[in-house]
Amino acid sequence: EVSAILLRKLVAAGIGSHPVVFVTH
């Protein structure tokens, strides 16, 4: 899905700013 790709990009771009909670969400 597009959401998965966007989420992955967000996590990859903000892996330092955002915690691991974003990945598990």
mmCIF file of C-alpha atoms in Angstrom:
data_model
loop_
_atom_site.group_PDB
_atom_site.id
_atom_site.type_symbol
_atom_site.label_atom_id
_atom_site.label_comp_id
_atom_site.label_asym_id
_atom_site.label_seq_id
_atom_site.Cartn_x
_atom_site.Cartn_y
_atom_site.Cartn_z
ATOM 1 C CA GLU A 1 0.000 0.000 0.000
ATOM 2 C CA VAL A 2 1.026 3.623 -0.463
ATOM 3 C CA SER A 3 0.700 4.207 3.277
ATOM 4 C CA ALA A 4 3.330 1.570 3.965
ATOM 5 C CA ILE A 5 5.776 3.200 1.564
ATOM 6 C CA LEU A 6 5.131 6.650 3.014
ATOM 7 C CA LEU A 7 5.499 5.325 6.531
ATOM 8 C CA ARG A 8 8.772 3.639 5.613
ATOM 9 C CA LYS A 9 10.067 6.845 4.058
ATOM 10 C CA LEU A 10 9.061 8.805 7.150
ATOM 11 C CA VAL A 11 10.775 6.319 9.432
ATOM 12 C CA ALA A 12 13.887 6.287 7.244
ATOM 13 C CA ALA A 13 13.957 10.083 7.093
ATOM 14 C CA GLY A 14 13.225 10.592 10.776
ATOM 15 C CA ILE A 15 14.791 7.477 12.246
ATOM 16 C CA GLY A 16 16.694 9.687 14.680
ATOM 17 C CA SER A 17 13.897 12.115 15.473
ATOM 18 C CA HIS A 18 11.125 9.552 15.833
ATOM 19 C CA PRO A 19 11.313 6.591 18.213
ATOM 20 C CA VAL A 20 10.736 2.944 17.315
ATOM 21 C CA VAL A 21 7.075 3.435 18.281
ATOM 22 C CA PHE A 22 6.478 4.783 14.766
ATOM 23 C CA VAL A 23 7.549 1.454 13.278
ATOM 24 C CA THR A 24 5.364 -0.613 15.602
ATOM 25 C CA HIS A 25 2.383 1.672 15.061
#
